[in-house]
Short mmCIF file of C-alpha atoms in Angstrom, two decimals:
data_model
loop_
_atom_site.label_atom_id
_atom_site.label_comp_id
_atom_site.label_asym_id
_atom_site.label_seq_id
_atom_site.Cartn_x
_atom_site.Cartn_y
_atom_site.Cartn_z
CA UNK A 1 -31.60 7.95 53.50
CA UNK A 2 -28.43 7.93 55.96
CA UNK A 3 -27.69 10.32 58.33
CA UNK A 4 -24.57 11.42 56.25
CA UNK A 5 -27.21 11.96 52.96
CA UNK A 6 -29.60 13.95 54.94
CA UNK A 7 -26.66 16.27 56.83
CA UNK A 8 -25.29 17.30 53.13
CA UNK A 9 -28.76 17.79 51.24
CA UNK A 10 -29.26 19.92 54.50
CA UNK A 11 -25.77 21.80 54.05
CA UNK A 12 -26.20 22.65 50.22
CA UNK A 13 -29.66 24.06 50.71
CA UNK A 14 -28.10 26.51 53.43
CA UNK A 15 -25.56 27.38 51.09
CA UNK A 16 -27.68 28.12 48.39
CA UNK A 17 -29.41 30.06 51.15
CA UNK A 18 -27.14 32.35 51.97
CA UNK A 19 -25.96 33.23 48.74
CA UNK A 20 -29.54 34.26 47.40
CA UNK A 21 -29.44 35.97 50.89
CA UNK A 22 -26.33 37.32 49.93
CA UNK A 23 -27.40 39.08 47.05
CA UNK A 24 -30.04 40.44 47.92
CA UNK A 25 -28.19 42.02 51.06
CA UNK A 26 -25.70 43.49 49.15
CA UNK A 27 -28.16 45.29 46.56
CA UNK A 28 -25.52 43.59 43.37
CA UNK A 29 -26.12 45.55 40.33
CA UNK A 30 -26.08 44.21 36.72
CA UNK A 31 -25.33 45.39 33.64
CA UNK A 32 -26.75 44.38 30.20
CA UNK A 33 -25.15 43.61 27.22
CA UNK A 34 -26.97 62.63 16.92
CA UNK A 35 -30.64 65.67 18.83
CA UNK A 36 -28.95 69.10 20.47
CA UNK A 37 -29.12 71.95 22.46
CA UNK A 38 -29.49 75.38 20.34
CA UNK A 39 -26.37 77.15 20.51
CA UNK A 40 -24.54 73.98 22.12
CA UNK A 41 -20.88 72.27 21.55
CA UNK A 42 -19.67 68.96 21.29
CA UNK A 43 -19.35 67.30 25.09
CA UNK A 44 -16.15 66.58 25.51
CA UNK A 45 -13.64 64.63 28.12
CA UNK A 46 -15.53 63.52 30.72
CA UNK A 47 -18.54 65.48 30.46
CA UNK A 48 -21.57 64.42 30.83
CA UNK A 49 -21.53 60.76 31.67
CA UNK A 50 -24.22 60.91 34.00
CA UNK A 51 -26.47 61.48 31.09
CA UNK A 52 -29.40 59.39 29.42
CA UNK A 53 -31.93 59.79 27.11
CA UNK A 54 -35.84 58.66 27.75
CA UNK A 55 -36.91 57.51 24.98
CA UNK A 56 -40.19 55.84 23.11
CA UNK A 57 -39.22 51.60 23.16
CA UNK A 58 -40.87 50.89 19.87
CA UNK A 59 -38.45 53.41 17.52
CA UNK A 60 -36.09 54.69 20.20
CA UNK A 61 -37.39 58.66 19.75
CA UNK A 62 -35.66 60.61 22.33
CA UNK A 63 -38.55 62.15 24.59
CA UNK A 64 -36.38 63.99 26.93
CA UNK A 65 -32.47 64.30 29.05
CA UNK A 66 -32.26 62.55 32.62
CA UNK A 67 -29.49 62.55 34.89
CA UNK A 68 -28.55 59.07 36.76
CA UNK A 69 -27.99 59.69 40.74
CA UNK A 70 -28.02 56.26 41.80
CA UNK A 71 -27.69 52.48 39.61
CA UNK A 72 -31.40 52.78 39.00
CA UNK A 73 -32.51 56.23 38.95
CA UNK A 74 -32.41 59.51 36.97
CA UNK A 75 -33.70 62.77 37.91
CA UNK A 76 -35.62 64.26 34.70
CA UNK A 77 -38.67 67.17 34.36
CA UNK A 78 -42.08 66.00 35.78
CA UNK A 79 -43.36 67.58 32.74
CA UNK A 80 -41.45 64.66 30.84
CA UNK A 81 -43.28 62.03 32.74
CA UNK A 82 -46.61 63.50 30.82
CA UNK A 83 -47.68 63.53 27.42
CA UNK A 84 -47.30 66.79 25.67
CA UNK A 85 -44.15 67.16 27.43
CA UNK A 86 -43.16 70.07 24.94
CA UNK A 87 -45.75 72.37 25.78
CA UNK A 88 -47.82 73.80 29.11
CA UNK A 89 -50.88 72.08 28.65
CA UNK A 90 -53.92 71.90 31.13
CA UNK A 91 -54.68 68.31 30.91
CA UNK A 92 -52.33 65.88 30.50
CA UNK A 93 -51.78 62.01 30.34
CA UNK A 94 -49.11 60.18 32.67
CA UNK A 95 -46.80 58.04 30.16
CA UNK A 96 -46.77 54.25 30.30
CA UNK A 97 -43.50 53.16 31.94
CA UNK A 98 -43.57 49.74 29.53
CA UNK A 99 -43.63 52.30 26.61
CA UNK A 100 -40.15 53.35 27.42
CA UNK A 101 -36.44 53.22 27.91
CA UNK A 102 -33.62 54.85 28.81
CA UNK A 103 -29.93 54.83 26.77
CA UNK A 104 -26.76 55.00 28.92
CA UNK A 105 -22.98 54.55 28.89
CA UNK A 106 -22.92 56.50 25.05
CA UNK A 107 -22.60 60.42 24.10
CA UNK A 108 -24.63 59.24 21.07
CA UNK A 109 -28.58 58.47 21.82
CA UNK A 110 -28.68 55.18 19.73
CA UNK A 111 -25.63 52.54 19.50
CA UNK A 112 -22.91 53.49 17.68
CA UNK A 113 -19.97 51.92 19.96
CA UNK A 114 -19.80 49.03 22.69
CA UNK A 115 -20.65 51.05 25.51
CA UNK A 116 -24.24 52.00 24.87
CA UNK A 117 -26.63 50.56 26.95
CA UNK A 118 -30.55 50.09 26.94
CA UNK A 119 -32.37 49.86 30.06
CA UNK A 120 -36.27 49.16 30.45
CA UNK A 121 -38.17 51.65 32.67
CA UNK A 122 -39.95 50.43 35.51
CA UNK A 123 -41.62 53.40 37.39
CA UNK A 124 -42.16 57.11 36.40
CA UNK A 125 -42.78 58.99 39.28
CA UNK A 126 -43.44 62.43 39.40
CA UNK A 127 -43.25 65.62 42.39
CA UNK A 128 -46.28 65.56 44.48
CA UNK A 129 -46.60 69.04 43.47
CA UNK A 130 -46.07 68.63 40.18
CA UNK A 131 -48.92 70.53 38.11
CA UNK A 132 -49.89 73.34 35.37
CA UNK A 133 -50.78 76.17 37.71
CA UNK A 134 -54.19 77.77 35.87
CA UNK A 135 -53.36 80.75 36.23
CA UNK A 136 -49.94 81.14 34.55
CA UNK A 137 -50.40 78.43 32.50
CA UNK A 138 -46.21 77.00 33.51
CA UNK A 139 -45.50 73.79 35.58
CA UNK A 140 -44.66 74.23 38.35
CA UNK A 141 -42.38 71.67 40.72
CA UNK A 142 -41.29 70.74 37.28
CA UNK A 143 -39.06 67.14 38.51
CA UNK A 144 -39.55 63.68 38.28
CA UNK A 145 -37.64 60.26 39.00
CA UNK A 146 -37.17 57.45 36.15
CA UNK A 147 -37.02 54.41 37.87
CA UNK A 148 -35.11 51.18 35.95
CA UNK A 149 -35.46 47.63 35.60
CA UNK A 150 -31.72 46.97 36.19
CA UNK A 151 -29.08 48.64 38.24
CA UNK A 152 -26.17 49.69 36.30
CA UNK A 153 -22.61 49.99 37.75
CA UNK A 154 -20.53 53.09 37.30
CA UNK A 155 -17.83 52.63 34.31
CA UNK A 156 -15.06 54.75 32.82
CA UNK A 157 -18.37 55.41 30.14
CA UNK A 158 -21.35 56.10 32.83
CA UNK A 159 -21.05 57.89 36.28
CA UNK A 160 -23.63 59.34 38.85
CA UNK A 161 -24.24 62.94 39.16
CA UNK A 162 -23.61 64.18 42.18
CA UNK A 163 -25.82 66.38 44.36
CA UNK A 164 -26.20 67.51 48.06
CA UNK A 165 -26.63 65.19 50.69
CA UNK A 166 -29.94 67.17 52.29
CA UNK A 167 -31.94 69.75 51.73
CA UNK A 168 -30.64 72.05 54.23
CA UNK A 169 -27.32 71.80 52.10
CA UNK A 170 -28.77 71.75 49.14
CA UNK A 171 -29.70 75.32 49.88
CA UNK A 172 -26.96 76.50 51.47
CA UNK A 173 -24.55 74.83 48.25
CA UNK A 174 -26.71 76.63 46.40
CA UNK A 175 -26.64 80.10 48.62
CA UNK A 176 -23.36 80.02 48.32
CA UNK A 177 -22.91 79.61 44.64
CA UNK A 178 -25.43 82.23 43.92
CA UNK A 179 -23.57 84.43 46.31
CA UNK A 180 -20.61 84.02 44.20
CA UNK A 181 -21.50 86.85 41.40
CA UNK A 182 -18.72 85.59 39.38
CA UNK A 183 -21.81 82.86 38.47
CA UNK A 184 -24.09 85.88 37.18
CA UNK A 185 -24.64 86.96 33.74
CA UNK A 186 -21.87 87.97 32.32
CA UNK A 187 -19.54 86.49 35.22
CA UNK A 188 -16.67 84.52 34.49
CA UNK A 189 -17.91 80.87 35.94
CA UNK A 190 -20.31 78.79 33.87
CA UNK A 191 -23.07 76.51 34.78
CA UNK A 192 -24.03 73.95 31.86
CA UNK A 193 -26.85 72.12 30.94
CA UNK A 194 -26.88 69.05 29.16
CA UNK A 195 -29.01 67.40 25.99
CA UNK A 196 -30.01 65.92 22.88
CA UNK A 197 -32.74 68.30 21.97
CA UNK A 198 -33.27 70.20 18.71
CA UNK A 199 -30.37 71.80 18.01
CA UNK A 200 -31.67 73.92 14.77
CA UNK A 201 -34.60 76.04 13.23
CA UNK A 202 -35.11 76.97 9.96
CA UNK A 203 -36.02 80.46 8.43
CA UNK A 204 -39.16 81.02 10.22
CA UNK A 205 -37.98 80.05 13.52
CA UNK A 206 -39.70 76.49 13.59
CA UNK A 207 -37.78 73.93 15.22
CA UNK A 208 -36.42 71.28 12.60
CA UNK A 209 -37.05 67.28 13.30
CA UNK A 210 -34.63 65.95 16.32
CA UNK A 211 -32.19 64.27 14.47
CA UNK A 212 -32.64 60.12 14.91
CA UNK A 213 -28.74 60.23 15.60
CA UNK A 214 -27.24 62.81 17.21
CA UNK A 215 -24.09 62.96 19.80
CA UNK A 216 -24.37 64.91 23.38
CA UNK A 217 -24.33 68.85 23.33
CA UNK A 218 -23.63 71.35 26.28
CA UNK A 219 -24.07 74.84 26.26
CA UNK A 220 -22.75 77.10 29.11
CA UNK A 221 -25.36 79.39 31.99
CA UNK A 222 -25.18 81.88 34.22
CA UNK A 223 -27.85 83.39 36.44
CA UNK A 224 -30.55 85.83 35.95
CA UNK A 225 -31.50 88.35 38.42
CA UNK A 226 -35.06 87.59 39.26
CA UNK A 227 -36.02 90.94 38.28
CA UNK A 228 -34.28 90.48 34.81
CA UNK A 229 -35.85 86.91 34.76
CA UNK A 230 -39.22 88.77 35.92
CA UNK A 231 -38.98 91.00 33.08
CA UNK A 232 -38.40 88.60 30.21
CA UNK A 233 -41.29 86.31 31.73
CA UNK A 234 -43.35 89.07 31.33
CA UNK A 235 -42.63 90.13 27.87
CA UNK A 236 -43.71 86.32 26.94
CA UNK A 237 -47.48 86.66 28.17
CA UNK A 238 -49.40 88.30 30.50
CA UNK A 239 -50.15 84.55 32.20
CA UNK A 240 -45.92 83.71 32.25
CA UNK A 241 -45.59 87.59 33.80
CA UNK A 242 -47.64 85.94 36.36
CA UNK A 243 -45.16 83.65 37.13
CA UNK A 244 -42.85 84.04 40.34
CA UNK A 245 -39.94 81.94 40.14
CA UNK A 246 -38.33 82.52 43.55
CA UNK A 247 -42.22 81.55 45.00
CA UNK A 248 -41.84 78.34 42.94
CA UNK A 249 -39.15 76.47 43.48
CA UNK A 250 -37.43 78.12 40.37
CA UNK A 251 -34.62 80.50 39.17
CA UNK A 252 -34.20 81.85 36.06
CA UNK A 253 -30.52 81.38 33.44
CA UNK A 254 -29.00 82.66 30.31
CA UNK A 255 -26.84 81.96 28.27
CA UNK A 256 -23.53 82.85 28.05
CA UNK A 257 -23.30 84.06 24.55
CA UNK A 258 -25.62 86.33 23.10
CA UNK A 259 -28.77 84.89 20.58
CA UNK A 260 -30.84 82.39 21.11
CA UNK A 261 -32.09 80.14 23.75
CA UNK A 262 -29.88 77.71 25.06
CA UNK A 263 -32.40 74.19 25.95
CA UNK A 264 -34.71 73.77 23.67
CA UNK A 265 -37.45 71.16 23.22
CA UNK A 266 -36.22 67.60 23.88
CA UNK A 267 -33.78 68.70 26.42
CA UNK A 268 -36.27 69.27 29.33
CA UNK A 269 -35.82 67.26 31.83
CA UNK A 270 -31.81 67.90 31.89
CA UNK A 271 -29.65 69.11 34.53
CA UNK A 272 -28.14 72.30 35.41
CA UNK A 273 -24.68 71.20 36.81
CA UNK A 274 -22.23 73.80 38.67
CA UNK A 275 -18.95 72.86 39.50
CA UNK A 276 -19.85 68.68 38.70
CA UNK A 277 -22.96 69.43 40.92
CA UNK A 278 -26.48 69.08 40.33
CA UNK A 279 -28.30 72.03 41.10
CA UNK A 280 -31.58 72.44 39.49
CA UNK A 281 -33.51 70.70 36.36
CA UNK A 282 -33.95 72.54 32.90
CA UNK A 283 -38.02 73.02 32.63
CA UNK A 284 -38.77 75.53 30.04
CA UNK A 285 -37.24 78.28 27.59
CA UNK A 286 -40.01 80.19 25.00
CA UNK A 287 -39.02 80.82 21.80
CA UNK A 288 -35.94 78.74 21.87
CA UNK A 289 -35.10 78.60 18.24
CA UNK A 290 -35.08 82.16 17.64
CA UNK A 291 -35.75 84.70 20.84
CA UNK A 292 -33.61 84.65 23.39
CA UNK A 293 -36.11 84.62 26.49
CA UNK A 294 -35.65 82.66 29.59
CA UNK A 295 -34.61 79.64 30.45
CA UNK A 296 -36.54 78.32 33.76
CA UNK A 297 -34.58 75.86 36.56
CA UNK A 298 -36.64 74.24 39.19
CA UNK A 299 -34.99 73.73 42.42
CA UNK A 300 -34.33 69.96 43.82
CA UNK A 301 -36.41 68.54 46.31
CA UNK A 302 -33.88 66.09 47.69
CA UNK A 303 -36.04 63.87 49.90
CA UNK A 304 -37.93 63.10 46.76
CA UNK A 305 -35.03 61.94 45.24
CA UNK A 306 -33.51 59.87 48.14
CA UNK A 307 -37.18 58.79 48.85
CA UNK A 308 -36.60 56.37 46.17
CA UNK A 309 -33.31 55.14 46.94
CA UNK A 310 -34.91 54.21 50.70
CA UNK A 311 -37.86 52.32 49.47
CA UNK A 312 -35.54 50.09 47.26
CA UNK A 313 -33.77 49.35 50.41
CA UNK A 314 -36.66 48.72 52.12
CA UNK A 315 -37.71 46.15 49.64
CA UNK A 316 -35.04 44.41 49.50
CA UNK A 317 -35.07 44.25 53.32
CA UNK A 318 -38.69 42.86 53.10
CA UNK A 319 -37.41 40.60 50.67
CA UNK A 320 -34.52 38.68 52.99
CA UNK A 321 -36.96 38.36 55.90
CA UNK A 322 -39.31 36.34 53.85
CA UNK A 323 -36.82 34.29 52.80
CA UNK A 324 -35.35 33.80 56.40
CA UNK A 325 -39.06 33.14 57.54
CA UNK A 326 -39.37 30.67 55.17
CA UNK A 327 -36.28 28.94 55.44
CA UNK A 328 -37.31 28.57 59.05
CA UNK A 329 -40.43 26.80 58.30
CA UNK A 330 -38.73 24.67 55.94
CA UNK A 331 -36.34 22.97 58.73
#
């Protein structure tokens, strides 16, 4: 082989090189080719776009709402990431991440136009703390992160929440919002939480089958006073009067008109957004279909969140020194 032959097969293997290198550097993201809230309304404009909806792979059941925060993640309930998600159970099963998916880019929770999207789920990671306390018989450090196969990019259909940058500021945001009383029951600012969960009851006050199509409901909040909070805990059980929100990671929201429960099974695992922001994620509400109770937030715990953002950049890392190590041992 001439010199010539040897310089150019040496060239285009470089090139090819540092394009794989290239990509992987730069993190490039790909994108593949009606269930309510009790009470709720229509999303309309552009809210809610940072929504998706876990659901079973084999017949696309929704499970439960998740927020995307980055191309690959969503912030959902820990209690989701468990079997018997709809209920405070003891003893519980992690779900199979292969088992599921996650819809994006659609208000509706199954394809009805061009821009919904299907995503595998690769990890389902839940709070270190995450657990059923014994004694009240409530989760407690109720979050968990949905990890997916593919990154998505952010479209005019699909955009990341947003949500402090710490978790200093993440309590001082959130000081400073609660400060604002205008945010308390029967203020004149609005939190909302987002879902596809059951949306009616019949006579008796059992929750009728989530719809299998269903478009994206909202329903506005406001803050409890943890002694109000307290009080309607306590008229659930003794064990839920137990219950200290402010001791776990919790606070406690209404809604803004008067009847029943706002989130209601199949929209755990959705977020409590103030102002565009994320501030807490929608855990648990008794009675939803026909007593107005309580609806329970858990705080964020924003290095659990970002932890997974860091270990993806990590990998990928990892990833270009083996090929640069390997490269080297090739010439």
């Amino acid at each position: 082989m001439s010199f010539y032959a040897i310089y150019f097969n040496s060239v285009t293997k470089i090139v090819v090189l540092v394009l794989a290198l290239s990509s992987t550097f730069l993190n490039l993201e790909c994108r593949p080719n009606d269930v309510k809230l009790i009470g709720g309304r229509n999303v309309a404009g552009n809210e809610g776009l940072f929504m998706g909806s876990l659901q079973r792979s084999s017949d696309g059941q929704h499970v439960c709402g998740a927020a995307f925060y980055s191309s690959f993640r969503l912030i959902t309930a820990c209690s989701c990431i468990y079997e018997g998600a709809i209920s405070t159970v003891a003893r519980y099963t992690s779900r199979i991440p292969s088992d599921y998916q996650v819809t994006a880019g659609s208000r509706y929770n199954v394809k009805v136009d061009n821009e919904f999207i299907v995503v595998k789920v690769a990890s389902l990671q839940v709070h270190p703390g995450c657990n059923v306390d014994e004694d009240t018989n409530m989760w407690v450090n109720d979050i968990g992160v949905i990890g997916l196969e593919e990154h998505l990019d952010q479209s005019s259909a699909l955009k990341f929440i947003q949500y402090s940058s710490s978790q200093a500021d993440y309590y001082e945001d959130l000081l400073r919002l609660t400060e604002d009383t205008s945010y308390w029951l029967k203020g004149d600012k609005q939190c909302y939480v987002f879902g596809w969960g059951h949306s009616t009851y019949d006579t008796v006050g059992k929750a009728l089958p989530i719809s299998p199509k269903s478009y994206l409901q909202t329903r506005a909040l406001q803050f409890l006073a943890p002694d109000e909070c307290q009080q309607l805990l306590c008229q659930v059980s003794d064990e839920s009067c137990r219950f200290l929100p402010e001791q776990n990671n919790a606070f406690c929201a209404q809604s803004v008109e008067p009847g029943e429960g706002a989130f209601c099974y199949g929209d755990m695992g959705s977020p409590f957004v103030c102002d565009d922001i994320l501030y807490g994620i929608a855990s648990w509400n008794y009675e939803c279909g026909i007593t107005h109770k309580v609806n329970v937030i858990f705080k964020l715990d924003i290095p659990f969140m970002d932890g997974f953002k860091s270990s993806s950049q990590k990998s990928n890392t990892a990833t270009s020194a083996l090929l640069i190590i390997l490269f080297l041992r090739i010439y």
